[in-house]
Tab-separated table of C-alpha atoms in Angstrom:
chain	number	residue	atom	x	y	z
A	1	UNK	CA	76.282	118.298	105.363
A	2	UNK	CA	79.613	117.067	103.711
A	3	UNK	CA	80.760	116.863	100.803
A	4	UNK	CA	83.163	114.658	99.528
A	5	UNK	CA	85.704	115.611	97.569
A	6	UNK	CA	87.963	113.083	97.303
A	7	UNK	CA	91.466	113.560	95.163
A	8	UNK	CA	91.680	111.869	92.084
A	9	UNK	CA	94.721	109.976	91.797
A	10	UNK	CA	93.562	107.302	88.859
A	11	UNK	CA	95.928	107.718	85.864
A	12	UNK	CA	98.061	109.867	87.150
A	13	UNK	CA	102.109	108.813	87.913
A	14	UNK	CA	103.207	108.208	91.270
A	15	UNK	CA	105.720	110.897	91.243
A	16	UNK	CA	102.600	113.678	90.430
A	17	UNK	CA	101.122	111.846	93.344
A	18	UNK	CA	103.615	112.147	95.461
A	19	UNK	CA	104.293	115.450	94.822
A	20	UNK	CA	100.328	116.324	95.380
A	21	UNK	CA	100.102	115.050	98.098
A	22	UNK	CA	103.107	116.344	99.786
A	23	UNK	CA	102.287	119.903	98.657
A	24	UNK	CA	99.030	118.454	100.443
A	25	UNK	CA	100.315	118.496	103.860
A	26	UNK	CA	102.030	121.416	103.244
A	27	UNK	CA	99.440	123.349	104.298
A	28	UNK	CA	97.934	123.379	101.080
A	29	UNK	CA	94.557	123.501	100.502
A	30	UNK	CA	92.110	121.819	102.956
A	31	UNK	CA	94.565	119.884	104.970
A	32	UNK	CA	96.664	121.908	106.649
A	33	UNK	CA	96.066	120.132	109.886
A	34	UNK	CA	97.988	117.283	108.186
A	35	UNK	CA	100.952	119.749	107.700
A	36	UNK	CA	100.453	120.221	111.651
A	37	UNK	CA	100.706	116.823	112.696
A	38	UNK	CA	103.205	115.528	110.797
A	39	UNK	CA	106.138	118.627	111.200
A	40	UNK	CA	104.971	119.155	115.574
A	41	UNK	CA	105.606	114.914	115.760
A	42	UNK	CA	109.183	114.920	114.716
A	43	UNK	CA	110.646	117.695	115.359
A	44	UNK	CA	112.627	117.606	118.350
A	45	UNK	CA	110.678	116.738	121.358
A	46	UNK	CA	111.789	119.382	124.429
A	47	UNK	CA	113.975	117.505	126.233
A	48	UNK	CA	115.157	114.606	124.463
A	49	UNK	CA	119.287	114.444	123.642
A	50	UNK	CA	119.700	118.094	123.890
A	51	UNK	CA	117.603	118.996	120.894
A	52	UNK	CA	115.665	121.888	120.668
A	53	UNK	CA	111.714	122.007	121.499
A	54	UNK	CA	108.612	121.371	119.417
A	55	UNK	CA	107.504	124.628	116.884
A	56	UNK	CA	105.126	127.040	117.768
A	57	UNK	CA	101.664	127.907	116.091
A	58	UNK	CA	100.513	124.612	116.334
A	59	UNK	CA	96.854	123.843	114.914
A	60	UNK	CA	95.064	120.759	116.391
A	61	UNK	CA	96.763	118.587	114.615
A	62	UNK	CA	100.078	119.695	115.629
A	63	UNK	CA	98.999	120.315	118.739
A	64	UNK	CA	98.091	116.841	120.078
A	65	UNK	CA	101.540	115.616	118.116
A	66	UNK	CA	103.071	117.748	119.797
A	67	UNK	CA	101.414	116.423	122.761
A	68	UNK	CA	102.496	112.693	122.141
A	69	UNK	CA	106.306	113.164	122.123
A	70	UNK	CA	106.631	115.945	124.646
A	71	UNK	CA	103.820	113.651	127.169
A	72	UNK	CA	105.950	110.195	126.219
A	73	UNK	CA	108.580	109.703	128.714
A	74	UNK	CA	112.684	110.337	127.006
A	75	UNK	CA	113.728	106.569	126.725
A	76	UNK	CA	110.417	105.864	124.697
A	77	UNK	CA	111.060	108.665	122.041
A	78	UNK	CA	112.650	106.727	119.302
A	79	UNK	CA	109.390	103.847	120.233
A	80	UNK	CA	107.097	106.484	119.607
A	81	UNK	CA	108.911	107.865	116.142
A	82	UNK	CA	109.388	104.196	115.046
A	83	UNK	CA	105.418	103.428	115.306
A	84	UNK	CA	105.127	106.984	114.148
A	85	UNK	CA	106.590	105.906	110.763
A	86	UNK	CA	104.875	102.256	111.137
A	87	UNK	CA	101.534	103.331	110.817
A	88	UNK	CA	102.171	104.419	107.218
A	89	UNK	CA	103.182	100.807	106.488
A	90	UNK	CA	100.340	99.739	108.298
A	91	UNK	CA	98.303	101.579	106.281
A	92	UNK	CA	99.609	100.810	103.258
A	93	UNK	CA	99.032	97.101	103.653
A	94	UNK	CA	95.773	97.376	104.353
A	95	UNK	CA	94.990	100.075	100.887
A	96	UNK	CA	93.145	98.918	98.305
A	97	UNK	CA	94.167	100.966	95.442
A	98	UNK	CA	97.520	99.004	94.710
A	99	UNK	CA	100.823	98.669	94.457
A	100	UNK	CA	101.613	102.607	93.336
A	101	UNK	CA	98.802	104.405	96.055
A	102	UNK	CA	101.168	102.167	98.757
A	103	UNK	CA	104.193	103.465	98.179
A	104	UNK	CA	102.677	106.934	97.649
A	105	UNK	CA	101.716	106.761	101.156
A	106	UNK	CA	104.760	104.745	102.422
A	107	UNK	CA	106.835	107.804	100.524
A	108	UNK	CA	104.736	110.231	102.335
A	109	UNK	CA	105.689	108.286	105.497
A	110	UNK	CA	109.143	108.954	105.102
A	111	UNK	CA	109.559	111.949	104.527
A	112	UNK	CA	107.095	113.486	107.137
A	113	UNK	CA	108.760	111.295	109.849
A	114	UNK	CA	111.686	109.446	108.898
A	115	UNK	CA	113.791	112.391	106.804
A	116	UNK	CA	113.009	114.721	109.435
A	117	UNK	CA	114.509	112.516	111.898
A	118	UNK	CA	117.106	110.492	110.084
A	119	UNK	CA	119.582	109.567	112.985
A	120	UNK	CA	117.172	108.557	116.050
A	121	UNK	CA	115.574	105.545	113.063
A	122	UNK	CA	119.434	105.097	112.462
A	123	UNK	CA	120.856	104.695	115.732
A	124	UNK	CA	117.585	102.332	116.617
A	125	UNK	CA	119.333	99.914	113.557
A	126	UNK	CA	116.728	100.119	111.311
A	127	UNK	CA	118.072	99.031	108.029
A	128	UNK	CA	116.671	102.333	105.455
A	129	UNK	CA	116.657	100.550	102.432
A	130	UNK	CA	113.911	97.961	102.893
A	131	UNK	CA	112.189	100.915	103.644
A	132	UNK	CA	113.112	102.840	101.395
A	133	UNK	CA	112.542	99.599	98.447
A	134	UNK	CA	108.806	99.676	99.820
A	135	UNK	CA	108.650	103.516	99.413
A	136	UNK	CA	109.626	102.359	95.978
A	137	UNK	CA	107.125	99.342	94.621
A	138	UNK	CA	104.333	99.246	96.658
A	139	UNK	CA	104.348	95.797	96.701
A	140	UNK	CA	103.025	93.603	99.521
A	141	UNK	CA	106.120	91.547	99.997
A	142	UNK	CA	107.899	94.518	100.726
A	143	UNK	CA	105.896	96.565	102.785
A	144	UNK	CA	106.191	92.930	104.388
A	145	UNK	CA	109.711	93.366	105.167
A	146	UNK	CA	109.713	97.130	105.875
A	147	UNK	CA	107.752	95.824	108.674
A	148	UNK	CA	109.248	93.917	109.698
A	149	UNK	CA	112.665	95.641	109.791
A	150	UNK	CA	110.249	98.539	111.988
A	151	UNK	CA	109.869	95.400	114.140
A	152	UNK	CA	112.993	94.640	114.310
A	153	UNK	CA	114.014	98.237	115.023
A	154	UNK	CA	111.446	98.470	117.940
A	155	UNK	CA	112.726	95.978	119.762
A	156	UNK	CA	116.171	97.018	119.853
A	157	UNK	CA	114.842	100.965	121.223
A	158	UNK	CA	113.223	99.603	123.728
A	159	UNK	CA	110.499	101.776	125.598
A	160	UNK	CA	107.056	101.348	127.488
A	161	UNK	CA	104.487	99.862	125.009
A	162	UNK	CA	102.165	101.307	127.082
A	163	UNK	CA	103.860	105.009	127.364
A	164	UNK	CA	103.848	104.757	122.918
A	165	UNK	CA	100.357	103.435	122.459
A	166	UNK	CA	99.476	106.438	124.753
A	167	UNK	CA	101.724	108.683	122.594
A	168	UNK	CA	100.037	107.017	119.023
A	169	UNK	CA	96.482	107.839	120.158
A	170	UNK	CA	96.937	111.603	120.403
A	171	UNK	CA	99.285	111.490	116.929
A	172	UNK	CA	95.789	109.267	115.826
A	173	UNK	CA	93.223	112.008	117.353
A	174	UNK	CA	94.862	115.027	115.804
A	175	UNK	CA	95.539	113.753	112.545
A	176	UNK	CA	92.129	112.651	112.187
A	177	UNK	CA	90.832	115.897	113.539
A	178	UNK	CA	91.447	116.938	110.476
A	179	UNK	CA	89.324	114.260	108.620
A	180	UNK	CA	86.328	116.083	108.736
A	181	UNK	CA	86.464	120.039	107.508
A	182	UNK	CA	84.027	122.442	106.427
A	183	UNK	CA	85.628	121.543	102.870
A	184	UNK	CA	85.272	118.224	103.167
A	185	UNK	CA	86.365	115.189	103.097
A	186	UNK	CA	90.185	114.703	102.572
A	187	UNK	CA	91.033	111.632	102.157
A	188	UNK	CA	95.063	112.004	102.756
A	189	UNK	CA	93.920	112.775	106.592
A	190	UNK	CA	92.052	109.718	106.521
A	191	UNK	CA	94.441	107.447	105.690
A	192	UNK	CA	97.224	109.121	108.089
A	193	UNK	CA	94.875	108.440	110.815
A	194	UNK	CA	94.177	104.854	110.248
A	195	UNK	CA	97.938	103.869	109.644
A	196	UNK	CA	97.920	105.999	113.375
A	197	UNK	CA	95.445	104.062	114.859
A	198	UNK	CA	97.027	100.688	113.512
A	199	UNK	CA	100.236	101.157	115.129
A	200	UNK	CA	98.859	102.317	118.297
A	201	UNK	CA	96.478	98.823	118.792
A	202	UNK	CA	99.687	97.061	117.779
A	203	UNK	CA	101.869	98.727	120.597
A	204	UNK	CA	98.695	98.649	123.050
A	205	UNK	CA	98.783	93.884	122.176
A	206	UNK	CA	102.405	94.352	122.745
A	207	UNK	CA	101.789	96.396	126.214
A	208	UNK	CA	99.195	93.445	127.219
A	209	UNK	CA	100.866	90.587	126.814
A	210	UNK	CA	103.156	91.816	129.787
A	211	UNK	CA	99.945	93.969	131.039
A	212	UNK	CA	96.851	91.011	131.031
A	213	UNK	CA	95.146	93.550	133.148
A	214	UNK	CA	95.008	95.655	130.158
A	215	UNK	CA	92.375	93.736	128.334
A	216	UNK	CA	89.575	96.257	128.741
A	217	UNK	CA	91.638	99.241	127.223
A	218	UNK	CA	92.078	96.462	124.352
A	219	UNK	CA	88.782	95.932	123.786
A	220	UNK	CA	87.872	99.880	123.282
A	221	UNK	CA	91.313	100.097	121.435
A	222	UNK	CA	89.190	97.117	118.217
A	223	UNK	CA	86.088	99.715	118.613
A	224	UNK	CA	88.457	102.698	117.647
A	225	UNK	CA	89.976	101.171	114.963
A	226	UNK	CA	87.005	100.407	113.419
A	227	UNK	CA	86.006	103.341	113.200
A	228	UNK	CA	87.805	103.707	110.042
A	229	UNK	CA	84.872	101.401	107.924
A	230	UNK	CA	87.857	101.074	105.548
A	231	UNK	CA	90.805	102.279	103.796
A	232	UNK	CA	89.847	104.622	102.003
A	233	UNK	CA	88.205	107.538	103.467
A	234	UNK	CA	84.689	106.859	102.662
A	235	UNK	CA	81.480	109.265	102.480
A	236	UNK	CA	80.639	109.747	105.429
A	237	UNK	CA	84.050	108.845	107.767
A	238	UNK	CA	83.333	108.733	111.453
A	239	UNK	CA	81.998	111.919	113.299
A	240	UNK	CA	85.366	113.391	114.702
A	241	UNK	CA	83.430	113.637	118.465
A	242	UNK	CA	83.205	110.018	118.438
A	243	UNK	CA	86.703	109.341	117.355
A	244	UNK	CA	87.747	111.162	119.572
A	245	UNK	CA	85.418	110.361	123.001
A	246	UNK	CA	86.475	106.644	121.560
A	247	UNK	CA	90.542	106.772	122.454
A	248	UNK	CA	89.995	109.129	125.502
A	249	UNK	CA	87.885	105.566	126.454
A	250	UNK	CA	90.948	103.673	125.218
A	251	UNK	CA	93.807	106.133	127.283
A	252	UNK	CA	91.377	105.596	130.235
A	253	UNK	CA	91.460	102.118	130.079
A	254	UNK	CA	94.997	102.464	129.761
A	255	UNK	CA	95.489	104.337	132.779
């Protein structure tokens, strides 16, 4: 029986929370899968504009993220990076624990995704100041402004939304592989994978505007997102196998 062992953040300052969360994403405790997923995802993909290949020794989550970036055409990789970053902001918009927790979630995304490849985001014209403000305040208005800034950068970056949706599906399942572990439920992995799923849905919705035949894929994507029953991890999250299976159905519908 899976044991629910959430991190208790109540009454702790944002700085302490962020330090704890980022340490967790570095592989401490039972959250090694998060480091794998995000390190590989933000590491330069092989053959991308003279950048080196992804790091070796990938765990389950890392392998999924590596496959996401390596498997996406070069012209869509910046768009995928933007979608990956966007997921943290979308998850922050959904959470109900308050501005401080939202700010921590965004700050994690900035460190793990933006700071690992800042030039790629700046080339796309992303307004970094807007993102940093949201990471500081966690306010509803600032997060909405950041999401809008990312959307503007995505429009400039171009790329194929269909390819981005597929890439985000790989990142989603890679991250979710660390949610239910032998040590219990990992609430950080849960939120990060939830954000990735929300971003995958947005990419697919964008693709469907040009490809009406993707309606079946959209229906399957809605079922996938529903597998995160709440913004914060419940005591009994959806089993990993069910999430992976539904993601495979979305990808099949995309194909």
